[in-house]
Amino acid sequence: MRLFDNYRPLQGVPDELCDASGRMRPGWAGLINHLSRLGPDEITHDFARGDQYLTDAGVFFRSYGDTTLSGRDWPFSPVPIILPDGEWSSIAAGLIQRAELLEQVVADLYGPNTLVSGGHLPAALIAQNPEWLRPMVGVKPHSGHFLHFVAFEIGRGPDGRWWVLSDRTDAPSGAGFALENRVAAARVFPELFRKTNVHRLAGFFRAFREGLDHLRRDPAARIGILTPGPLTDTYYEQAYIARYLGLNLLAGEDMTVQDGRLQIRTVQGLVPVEVLWRRMDSGWTDPLELASQSQIGTPGLVSAIRQGQVTMVNALGAGVLETQALMAFLPKISKFLTGERLALPNVATWWCGQDAELAHVRANANRMMIGPALSNRMPFETSAAHAVAGQMRGADGQSLDNWLTANAAQLVGQELVTLSTTPVFDNGELVPRPMTIRVFLARTPSGWQVMPGGFGRIGAGQDATAIAMRSGGSVADVWVVSDKPVDPVSMLSSSDAPFQRAQSGPLPSRAADNFFWLGRYVERSEGILRLVRAYHSRLDEAATEPLLALIRDLLATMGTDAAQALPNGLQATLTSAVNSASQIRDRFSVDGWAALKDVEKSMNRIALTARPGTDAALVMSVLLRKIAGFSGLVHENMYRAAGWQFLTIGRSLERAAMMAELLAAATGSDAPEGALDLAIEIGDSIMIHRQRYAVTTTRSTVVDMLALDPQNPRSIRFHLMSIRHRVEDLAIARPHAQLSDFERQVLELDTRVAVHSVETLDTGALTALRGDILALSTALHDAHLH
């Protein structure tokens, strides 16, 4: 028990590992014994398994406001927070009571408003609150409930009791991250996790998914997760949870309102959606009736809700409940509405807009945190301007008293939080760090269900103000352990109904567009790589200037400078591929994403060292193998649904167009010496050309092999046939419809190439063919992607 013997809780601060007398709390013995038996190298190795899983899965954290698609490594702390299920049952009961109270409060604020009219809440706190949405007043949710998925930030106070630090009722995040933390922790402690009676998380998510299904009236209508898009700091989590629950991840632009119904724009037409789990702030959801400057919302969404055509999880405007000042009134409101005291009280709060409360805050400022009254963030999470009140001054340097008086109605004082600590492994030993737990509740047909565990947030040091990840904090799994075996629950339904194969859901037009361009960008990247490799390999072979000029001209049409060992145009094209893939993370496999990111990382690393000539040619070969690995992974593993069809169409269109351009330049009468061999090399057909044509390379053999051969995966004909087959697959969903212009153009173009001969497919015909192939992109957009 060496680790436990060396562990020293902070004096006067409650600790999750040790009780007040220094004894180990229930549930921790198995973990501490396990760690104590391991040597330093073994601990490092085991902890690395968790980090490797998170890296491979692509879990990342993006700082709020970051406008790039890059992110920080997930700050995972491998040592879980452990709580006995007896204590957790009390926590869960208190949070269910609080969730029911908040449901009553929000129903009143958007309904009869008796809390304000009866003097239980100051009118100013509601009327001036940007989260209180006037257009939603009087709108009763079709489901009968305003809240369906909520979260609470809780912490253990100095007296050992648990306190609610903040309420999350608008669009709470973190449930998906809690799942990823659980998987990572299970990778770190596989044997220990199996034999420890840790309550599983899958049952919670299955009940929530069933609750969402219960909200639908039309079985054909869809359930979606409304996302602000890839630049939000929790987009990865939204994509992950969409995959896990089998829901559509929808941006505002994916939907439209027609005849009062919310519809998804899909490649097969409009599909109704009746339930939306909102991960977007309320105000941005509808530019017509809410924030007019919003470019991420769906015009008319509020109208569809008002007509009872869609259930929002949670109701628009529920963010008013997150207001920190509301905590000052909830204890009395609980007694007024329910006749009960809060079993799990929130941290003591005083709104400075009242004389007595202002006097109390002023007299006790050195023992409080002061922050904006209408903020939804805890004072210790806000900026340095809202630090411990005793150290605070106004922006213009006035005294604390004057500052409080001048801004009283906009300020709230809260009892200085002393959080309990939990063990963290640091420099070979366990050390205490402050922590909070975000706990999630889901409404199900049988009532509220509490996730058995949650999302643990741990401070970077002993300072309780550094809990947030943006401040350097870390995250941990939360184990709720029992002294009895727990049920091995899963996401699988226990229904006894006969099995029926489920059909793939509709593909939103925006997702199809990103699949299409992902295919094009990846194929274009490969084409550029082959041309750049050919150019640099010929630099050291003293190739003729006309041949080098031909390659430079071909690369220039793709925005690429051949003179660079790793051209910027290549990097930009691959970055575009990654950006397209990032838009469809919910529909893209973890392995596919990891393979694509590996290509990007390799390219960025190589860019620092590659030199023109043979060195650059070798580098291109390495990158070609990596990008070929990605393409092979997608081809072998991706389900042949509509997403794969559009990805393949994009890939084939780009390869056919590039090949037409290459052949037009390399087979003309004025083409330089070596151009035909260059075309065979770029077309990766050297071996089959030698086997089939045991003669010198001629224009006829090259055109036949790379333009007209239906069995060569590098030929124009092969890829026009591929596009035609994909179009036929997409048309199955509408068997009696007339041909679209896109389908007609594909058939005409494939037929035209099929009847060409090597003689008729001259330079002019190849140039025209390239234009016709690229024109398919516009026709595809008009048919499916607008």
Short mmCIF file of N, CA and C in Angstrom, two decimals, residues 361-502:
data_model
loop_
_atom_site.label_atom_id
_atom_site.label_comp_id
_atom_site.label_asym_id
_atom_site.label_seq_id
_atom_site.Cartn_x
_atom_site.Cartn_y
_atom_site.Cartn_z
N VAL A 361 -22.91 40.89 0.91
CA VAL A 361 -21.77 40.65 0.03
C VAL A 361 -20.66 41.63 0.32
N ARG A 362 -21.02 42.89 0.54
CA ARG A 362 -20.01 43.90 0.82
C ARG A 362 -19.28 43.58 2.12
N ALA A 363 -20.01 43.13 3.13
CA ALA A 363 -19.41 42.84 4.44
C ALA A 363 -18.55 41.59 4.42
N ASN A 364 -18.84 40.68 3.47
CA ASN A 364 -18.13 39.39 3.45
C ASN A 364 -17.37 39.18 2.14
N ALA A 365 -17.01 40.28 1.49
CA ALA A 365 -16.39 40.18 0.17
C ALA A 365 -15.11 39.37 0.17
N ASN A 366 -14.37 39.40 1.24
CA ASN A 366 -13.09 38.68 1.26
C ASN A 366 -13.28 37.17 1.35
N ARG A 367 -14.51 36.71 1.53
CA ARG A 367 -14.79 35.27 1.60
C ARG A 367 -15.72 34.84 0.48
N MET A 368 -15.76 35.63 -0.58
CA MET A 368 -16.69 35.33 -1.68
C MET A 368 -16.01 35.41 -3.02
N MET A 369 -16.69 34.81 -4.00
CA MET A 369 -16.39 35.02 -5.40
C MET A 369 -17.52 35.87 -5.96
N ILE A 370 -17.17 36.85 -6.77
CA ILE A 370 -18.18 37.73 -7.34
C ILE A 370 -18.09 37.67 -8.85
N GLY A 371 -19.23 37.53 -9.48
CA GLY A 371 -19.25 37.44 -10.93
C GLY A 371 -20.52 38.03 -11.49
N PRO A 372 -20.68 38.03 -12.81
CA PRO A 372 -21.87 38.59 -13.44
C PRO A 372 -23.12 37.79 -13.08
N ALA A 373 -24.18 38.50 -12.72
CA ALA A 373 -25.40 37.86 -12.24
C ALA A 373 -26.06 37.00 -13.31
N LEU A 374 -26.00 37.44 -14.57
CA LEU A 374 -26.70 36.73 -15.64
C LEU A 374 -25.81 35.72 -16.35
N SER A 375 -24.61 35.49 -15.85
CA SER A 375 -23.71 34.53 -16.48
C SER A 375 -24.19 33.11 -16.20
N ASN A 376 -23.85 32.20 -17.09
CA ASN A 376 -24.15 30.78 -16.86
C ASN A 376 -22.92 30.02 -16.41
N ARG A 377 -21.86 30.73 -16.10
CA ARG A 377 -20.62 30.09 -15.66
C ARG A 377 -20.36 30.41 -14.20
N MET A 378 -19.80 29.45 -13.48
CA MET A 378 -19.45 29.65 -12.09
C MET A 378 -18.42 30.77 -11.97
N PRO A 379 -18.48 31.61 -10.93
CA PRO A 379 -17.52 32.71 -10.81
C PRO A 379 -16.07 32.27 -10.92
N PHE A 380 -15.72 31.09 -10.39
CA PHE A 380 -14.31 30.69 -10.46
C PHE A 380 -13.92 30.22 -11.85
N GLU A 381 -14.91 30.12 -12.78
CA GLU A 381 -14.61 29.79 -14.17
C GLU A 381 -14.53 31.02 -15.06
N THR A 382 -14.92 32.16 -14.54
CA THR A 382 -14.92 33.36 -15.36
C THR A 382 -13.52 33.95 -15.42
N SER A 383 -13.40 35.07 -16.13
CA SER A 383 -12.09 35.67 -16.36
C SER A 383 -11.51 36.23 -15.07
N ALA A 384 -10.28 36.66 -15.13
CA ALA A 384 -9.59 37.18 -13.95
C ALA A 384 -10.28 38.42 -13.39
N ALA A 385 -11.09 39.10 -14.20
CA ALA A 385 -11.78 40.30 -13.74
C ALA A 385 -12.81 39.97 -12.67
N HIS A 386 -13.17 38.70 -12.56
CA HIS A 386 -14.15 38.31 -11.56
C HIS A 386 -13.49 37.33 -10.59
N ALA A 387 -12.44 37.78 -9.98
CA ALA A 387 -11.69 36.96 -9.05
C ALA A 387 -12.25 37.14 -7.65
N VAL A 388 -11.48 36.72 -6.66
CA VAL A 388 -11.90 36.89 -5.27
C VAL A 388 -12.19 38.35 -5.04
N ALA A 389 -13.36 38.63 -4.50
CA ALA A 389 -13.80 40.03 -4.43
C ALA A 389 -12.86 40.90 -3.62
N GLY A 390 -12.24 40.36 -2.59
CA GLY A 390 -11.35 41.17 -1.78
C GLY A 390 -10.15 41.68 -2.54
N GLN A 391 -9.85 41.11 -3.71
CA GLN A 391 -8.71 41.54 -4.52
C GLN A 391 -9.15 42.28 -5.77
N MET A 392 -10.46 42.59 -5.86
CA MET A 392 -11.00 43.11 -7.09
C MET A 392 -11.19 44.62 -7.03
N ARG A 393 -11.02 45.26 -8.16
CA ARG A 393 -11.30 46.68 -8.30
C ARG A 393 -12.05 46.89 -9.61
N GLY A 394 -12.77 47.97 -9.71
CA GLY A 394 -13.50 48.28 -10.93
C GLY A 394 -12.54 48.59 -12.06
N ALA A 395 -13.10 48.62 -13.27
CA ALA A 395 -12.28 48.85 -14.45
C ALA A 395 -11.60 50.21 -14.42
N ASP A 396 -12.24 51.20 -13.79
CA ASP A 396 -11.64 52.53 -13.75
C ASP A 396 -10.93 52.81 -12.44
N GLY A 397 -10.69 51.74 -11.66
CA GLY A 397 -9.89 51.88 -10.44
C GLY A 397 -10.66 52.32 -9.22
N GLN A 398 -12.03 52.39 -9.26
CA GLN A 398 -12.76 52.82 -8.08
C GLN A 398 -12.68 51.76 -7.00
N SER A 399 -13.04 52.13 -5.80
CA SER A 399 -12.98 51.21 -4.67
C SER A 399 -13.98 50.08 -4.85
N LEU A 400 -13.78 49.01 -4.08
CA LEU A 400 -14.67 47.86 -4.16
C LEU A 400 -16.09 48.26 -3.80
N ASP A 401 -16.27 49.05 -2.73
CA ASP A 401 -17.61 49.48 -2.32
C ASP A 401 -18.31 50.25 -3.43
N ASN A 402 -17.60 51.20 -4.02
CA ASN A 402 -18.21 51.99 -5.09
C ASN A 402 -18.52 51.12 -6.31
N TRP A 403 -17.62 50.20 -6.61
CA TRP A 403 -17.83 49.31 -7.76
C TRP A 403 -19.06 48.42 -7.55
N LEU A 404 -19.21 47.87 -6.33
CA LEU A 404 -20.37 47.05 -6.03
C LEU A 404 -21.66 47.86 -6.11
N THR A 405 -21.62 49.08 -5.58
CA THR A 405 -22.82 49.92 -5.60
C THR A 405 -23.23 50.27 -7.02
N ALA A 406 -22.24 50.61 -7.83
CA ALA A 406 -22.54 51.05 -9.20
C ALA A 406 -23.04 49.92 -10.08
N ASN A 407 -22.66 48.67 -9.76
CA ASN A 407 -22.99 47.54 -10.63
C ASN A 407 -23.81 46.47 -9.92
N ALA A 408 -24.47 46.85 -8.83
CA ALA A 408 -25.10 45.85 -7.96
C ALA A 408 -26.04 44.91 -8.71
N ALA A 409 -26.92 45.44 -9.53
CA ALA A 409 -27.93 44.61 -10.18
C ALA A 409 -27.32 43.62 -11.17
N GLN A 410 -26.08 43.88 -11.59
CA GLN A 410 -25.42 42.98 -12.55
C GLN A 410 -24.47 42.00 -11.90
N LEU A 411 -24.46 41.95 -10.57
CA LEU A 411 -23.47 41.12 -9.88
C LEU A 411 -24.14 40.11 -8.95
N VAL A 412 -23.43 39.03 -8.76
CA VAL A 412 -23.85 38.00 -7.83
C VAL A 412 -22.65 37.60 -6.99
N GLY A 413 -22.88 37.39 -5.71
CA GLY A 413 -21.82 36.91 -4.82
C GLY A 413 -22.09 35.47 -4.43
N GLN A 414 -21.05 34.66 -4.45
CA GLN A 414 -21.20 33.27 -4.06
C GLN A 414 -20.14 32.90 -3.04
N GLU A 415 -20.53 32.03 -2.16
CA GLU A 415 -19.61 31.55 -1.13
C GLU A 415 -18.34 31.01 -1.79
N LEU A 416 -17.20 31.38 -1.26
CA LEU A 416 -15.93 30.93 -1.81
C LEU A 416 -15.87 29.41 -1.79
N VAL A 417 -15.68 28.83 -2.96
CA VAL A 417 -15.75 27.38 -3.10
C VAL A 417 -14.45 26.72 -2.68
N THR A 418 -14.54 25.82 -1.74
CA THR A 418 -13.41 24.96 -1.39
C THR A 418 -13.78 23.55 -1.82
N LEU A 419 -13.24 23.13 -2.94
CA LEU A 419 -13.62 21.84 -3.51
C LEU A 419 -12.85 20.70 -2.87
N SER A 420 -13.50 19.54 -2.81
CA SER A 420 -12.78 18.36 -2.35
C SER A 420 -11.75 17.97 -3.39
N THR A 421 -10.81 17.15 -2.98
CA THR A 421 -9.73 16.73 -3.87
C THR A 421 -9.84 15.25 -4.19
N THR A 422 -9.20 14.87 -5.29
CA THR A 422 -9.16 13.48 -5.72
C THR A 422 -7.74 13.16 -6.13
N PRO A 423 -7.30 11.91 -5.99
CA PRO A 423 -5.92 11.59 -6.32
C PRO A 423 -5.63 11.64 -7.82
N VAL A 424 -4.49 12.21 -8.15
CA VAL A 424 -3.99 12.30 -9.52
C VAL A 424 -2.56 11.80 -9.51
N PHE A 425 -2.18 11.06 -10.55
CA PHE A 425 -0.82 10.54 -10.62
C PHE A 425 0.08 11.60 -11.22
N ASP A 426 1.08 12.04 -10.47
CA ASP A 426 1.96 13.12 -10.91
C ASP A 426 3.39 12.82 -10.46
N ASN A 427 4.30 12.71 -11.44
CA ASN A 427 5.72 12.47 -11.12
C ASN A 427 5.91 11.25 -10.22
N GLY A 428 5.22 10.16 -10.54
CA GLY A 428 5.44 8.91 -9.84
C GLY A 428 4.71 8.75 -8.53
N GLU A 429 3.83 9.68 -8.17
CA GLU A 429 3.10 9.55 -6.92
C GLU A 429 1.70 10.13 -7.05
N LEU A 430 0.85 9.71 -6.13
CA LEU A 430 -0.50 10.23 -6.08
C LEU A 430 -0.52 11.53 -5.28
N VAL A 431 -1.14 12.55 -5.86
CA VAL A 431 -1.24 13.85 -5.19
C VAL A 431 -2.69 14.32 -5.28
N PRO A 432 -3.16 15.09 -4.29
CA PRO A 432 -4.55 15.55 -4.32
C PRO A 432 -4.73 16.77 -5.22
N ARG A 433 -5.82 16.78 -5.97
CA ARG A 433 -6.16 17.92 -6.81
C ARG A 433 -7.66 18.19 -6.69
N PRO A 434 -8.07 19.45 -6.71
CA PRO A 434 -9.50 19.77 -6.62
C PRO A 434 -10.27 19.25 -7.82
N MET A 435 -11.52 18.90 -7.60
CA MET A 435 -12.28 18.31 -8.70
C MET A 435 -13.76 18.65 -8.57
N THR A 436 -14.45 18.60 -9.71
CA THR A 436 -15.91 18.65 -9.78
C THR A 436 -16.36 17.52 -10.69
N ILE A 437 -17.64 17.19 -10.63
CA ILE A 437 -18.20 16.15 -11.48
C ILE A 437 -19.42 16.73 -12.20
N ARG A 438 -19.46 16.56 -13.51
CA ARG A 438 -20.66 16.91 -14.27
C ARG A 438 -21.49 15.65 -14.41
N VAL A 439 -22.71 15.70 -13.86
CA VAL A 439 -23.61 14.54 -13.84
C VAL A 439 -24.75 14.81 -14.82
N PHE A 440 -25.14 13.78 -15.56
CA PHE A 440 -26.15 13.93 -16.61
C PHE A 440 -27.43 13.17 -16.26
N LEU A 441 -28.55 13.81 -16.57
CA LEU A 441 -29.86 13.21 -16.34
C LEU A 441 -30.64 13.22 -17.66
N ALA A 442 -31.31 12.14 -17.94
CA ALA A 442 -32.12 12.02 -19.16
C ALA A 442 -33.55 11.68 -18.78
N ARG A 443 -34.48 12.33 -19.45
CA ARG A 443 -35.89 12.01 -19.22
C ARG A 443 -36.27 10.81 -20.08
N THR A 444 -36.87 9.83 -19.47
CA THR A 444 -37.30 8.62 -20.16
C THR A 444 -38.80 8.46 -19.93
N PRO A 445 -39.45 7.54 -20.63
CA PRO A 445 -40.89 7.34 -20.40
C PRO A 445 -41.23 7.02 -18.95
N SER A 446 -40.27 6.50 -18.20
CA SER A 446 -40.52 6.16 -16.80
C SER A 446 -39.98 7.21 -15.83
N GLY A 447 -39.53 8.36 -16.35
CA GLY A 447 -39.02 9.42 -15.47
C GLY A 447 -37.55 9.69 -15.71
N TRP A 448 -36.99 10.51 -14.83
CA TRP A 448 -35.58 10.87 -14.96
C TRP A 448 -34.67 9.70 -14.64
N GLN A 449 -33.62 9.55 -15.44
CA GLN A 449 -32.59 8.55 -15.17
C GLN A 449 -31.26 9.26 -15.09
N VAL A 450 -30.45 8.88 -14.11
CA VAL A 450 -29.17 9.53 -13.85
C VAL A 450 -28.04 8.65 -14.36
N MET A 451 -27.12 9.25 -15.12
CA MET A 451 -25.95 8.50 -15.56
C MET A 451 -25.16 8.06 -14.33
N PRO A 452 -24.84 6.77 -14.21
CA PRO A 452 -24.07 6.29 -13.05
C PRO A 452 -22.59 6.61 -13.20
N GLY A 453 -22.25 7.83 -12.95
CA GLY A 453 -20.89 8.32 -13.16
C GLY A 453 -20.99 9.70 -13.76
N GLY A 454 -20.07 10.07 -14.59
CA GLY A 454 -20.13 11.39 -15.20
C GLY A 454 -18.80 11.81 -15.77
N PHE A 455 -18.66 13.10 -15.84
CA PHE A 455 -17.51 13.72 -16.48
C PHE A 455 -16.75 14.46 -15.39
N GLY A 456 -15.64 13.86 -14.93
CA GLY A 456 -14.86 14.46 -13.85
C GLY A 456 -13.89 15.51 -14.38
N ARG A 457 -13.86 16.66 -13.74
CA ARG A 457 -12.92 17.73 -14.11
C ARG A 457 -12.00 17.97 -12.93
N ILE A 458 -10.71 18.02 -13.22
CA ILE A 458 -9.69 18.08 -12.18
C ILE A 458 -8.79 19.28 -12.40
N GLY A 459 -8.46 19.96 -11.32
CA GLY A 459 -7.63 21.15 -11.40
C GLY A 459 -6.18 20.82 -11.71
N ALA A 460 -5.49 21.79 -12.32
CA ALA A 460 -4.08 21.60 -12.66
C ALA A 460 -3.19 21.65 -11.44
N GLY A 461 -3.62 22.34 -10.39
CA GLY A 461 -2.85 22.43 -9.15
C GLY A 461 -3.82 22.46 -8.00
N GLN A 462 -3.40 23.01 -6.90
CA GLN A 462 -4.27 23.05 -5.73
C GLN A 462 -5.28 24.18 -5.80
N ASP A 463 -5.16 25.04 -6.80
CA ASP A 463 -6.06 26.17 -6.96
C ASP A 463 -7.38 25.70 -7.56
N ALA A 464 -8.47 25.93 -6.86
CA ALA A 464 -9.78 25.49 -7.33
C ALA A 464 -10.24 26.28 -8.54
N THR A 465 -9.60 27.39 -8.85
CA THR A 465 -10.02 28.19 -10.00
C THR A 465 -9.47 27.65 -11.31
N ALA A 466 -8.66 26.61 -11.28
CA ALA A 466 -8.06 26.07 -12.51
C ALA A 466 -8.69 24.74 -12.88
N ILE A 467 -9.99 24.61 -12.63
CA ILE A 467 -10.69 23.37 -12.96
C ILE A 467 -10.90 23.25 -14.46
N ALA A 468 -11.28 24.34 -15.10
CA ALA A 468 -11.63 24.29 -16.52
C ALA A 468 -10.45 23.83 -17.36
N MET A 469 -10.74 23.07 -18.44
CA MET A 469 -9.69 22.57 -19.32
C MET A 469 -8.94 23.71 -19.99
N ARG A 470 -9.64 24.81 -20.26
CA ARG A 470 -8.97 25.95 -20.90
C ARG A 470 -7.96 26.59 -19.95
N SER A 471 -8.06 26.23 -18.65
CA SER A 471 -7.11 26.75 -17.66
C SER A 471 -6.03 25.75 -17.33
N GLY A 472 -5.98 24.67 -18.08
CA GLY A 472 -4.95 23.66 -17.84
C GLY A 472 -5.43 22.47 -17.05
N GLY A 473 -6.74 22.39 -16.75
CA GLY A 473 -7.26 21.27 -16.00
C GLY A 473 -7.31 20.01 -16.84
N SER A 474 -7.62 18.90 -16.19
CA SER A 474 -7.71 17.62 -16.88
C SER A 474 -9.07 16.98 -16.60
N VAL A 475 -9.30 15.83 -17.20
CA VAL A 475 -10.59 15.14 -17.07
C VAL A 475 -10.33 13.70 -16.64
N ALA A 476 -11.34 13.12 -16.01
CA ALA A 476 -11.20 11.75 -15.53
C ALA A 476 -12.54 11.03 -15.60
N ASP A 477 -12.47 9.71 -15.66
CA ASP A 477 -13.67 8.90 -15.59
C ASP A 477 -14.17 8.88 -14.14
N VAL A 478 -15.46 8.64 -13.98
CA VAL A 478 -16.06 8.54 -12.65
C VAL A 478 -16.66 7.15 -12.51
N TRP A 479 -16.15 6.39 -11.54
CA TRP A 479 -16.63 5.04 -11.30
C TRP A 479 -17.59 5.05 -10.11
N VAL A 480 -18.80 4.58 -10.34
CA VAL A 480 -19.74 4.32 -9.25
C VAL A 480 -19.69 2.82 -9.00
N VAL A 481 -19.17 2.42 -7.85
CA VAL A 481 -18.90 1.01 -7.60
C VAL A 481 -19.88 0.45 -6.58
N SER A 482 -20.18 -0.82 -6.76
CA SER A 482 -21.10 -1.53 -5.88
C SER A 482 -20.36 -2.66 -5.19
N ASP A 483 -20.88 -3.09 -4.06
CA ASP A 483 -20.29 -4.27 -3.41
C ASP A 483 -20.94 -5.56 -3.90
N LYS A 484 -21.81 -5.41 -4.93
CA LYS A 484 -22.46 -6.57 -5.54
C LYS A 484 -22.22 -6.53 -7.05
N PRO A 485 -22.32 -7.66 -7.73
CA PRO A 485 -22.17 -7.64 -9.20
C PRO A 485 -23.22 -6.74 -9.84
N VAL A 486 -22.81 -6.05 -10.92
CA VAL A 486 -23.72 -5.14 -11.62
C VAL A 486 -24.15 -5.78 -12.93
N ASP A 487 -25.29 -5.35 -13.44
CA ASP A 487 -25.82 -5.92 -14.68
C ASP A 487 -24.94 -5.51 -15.87
N PRO A 488 -24.62 -6.46 -16.75
CA PRO A 488 -23.81 -6.15 -17.95
C PRO A 488 -24.68 -5.54 -19.06
N VAL A 489 -25.13 -4.32 -18.88
CA VAL A 489 -26.05 -3.70 -19.82
C VAL A 489 -25.31 -3.29 -21.09
N SER A 490 -26.07 -3.12 -22.17
CA SER A 490 -25.52 -2.66 -23.45
C SER A 490 -26.55 -1.78 -24.13
N MET A 491 -26.19 -1.27 -25.32
CA MET A 491 -27.12 -0.44 -26.09
C MET A 491 -28.14 -1.28 -26.84
N LEU A 492 -27.99 -2.59 -26.85
CA LEU A 492 -28.89 -3.45 -27.62
C LEU A 492 -30.25 -3.51 -26.94
N SER A 493 -31.29 -3.46 -27.74
CA SER A 493 -32.65 -3.53 -27.21
C SER A 493 -32.96 -4.96 -26.79
N SER A 494 -33.79 -5.09 -25.76
CA SER A 494 -34.19 -6.42 -25.28
C SER A 494 -35.52 -6.87 -25.90
N SER A 495 -35.96 -6.21 -26.95
CA SER A 495 -37.25 -6.52 -27.58
C SER A 495 -37.26 -7.95 -28.13
N ASP A 496 -38.42 -8.60 -28.00
CA ASP A 496 -38.58 -9.95 -28.53
C ASP A 496 -39.21 -9.96 -29.92
N ALA A 497 -39.40 -8.79 -30.50
CA ALA A 497 -40.00 -8.70 -31.83
C ALA A 497 -39.09 -9.36 -32.86
N PRO A 498 -39.69 -9.91 -33.94
CA PRO A 498 -38.87 -10.54 -34.99
C PRO A 498 -37.86 -9.56 -35.57
N PHE A 499 -36.71 -10.10 -35.90
CA PHE A 499 -35.65 -9.24 -36.43
C PHE A 499 -36.00 -8.73 -37.82
N GLN A 500 -35.76 -7.44 -38.03
CA GLN A 500 -35.89 -6.85 -39.34
C GLN A 500 -34.65 -6.01 -39.62
N ARG A 501 -34.08 -6.20 -40.79
CA ARG A 501 -32.90 -5.43 -41.15
C ARG A 501 -33.27 -3.97 -41.32
N ALA A 502 -32.59 -3.11 -40.59
CA ALA A 502 -32.87 -1.67 -40.68
C ALA A 502 -32.23 -1.10 -41.94
#
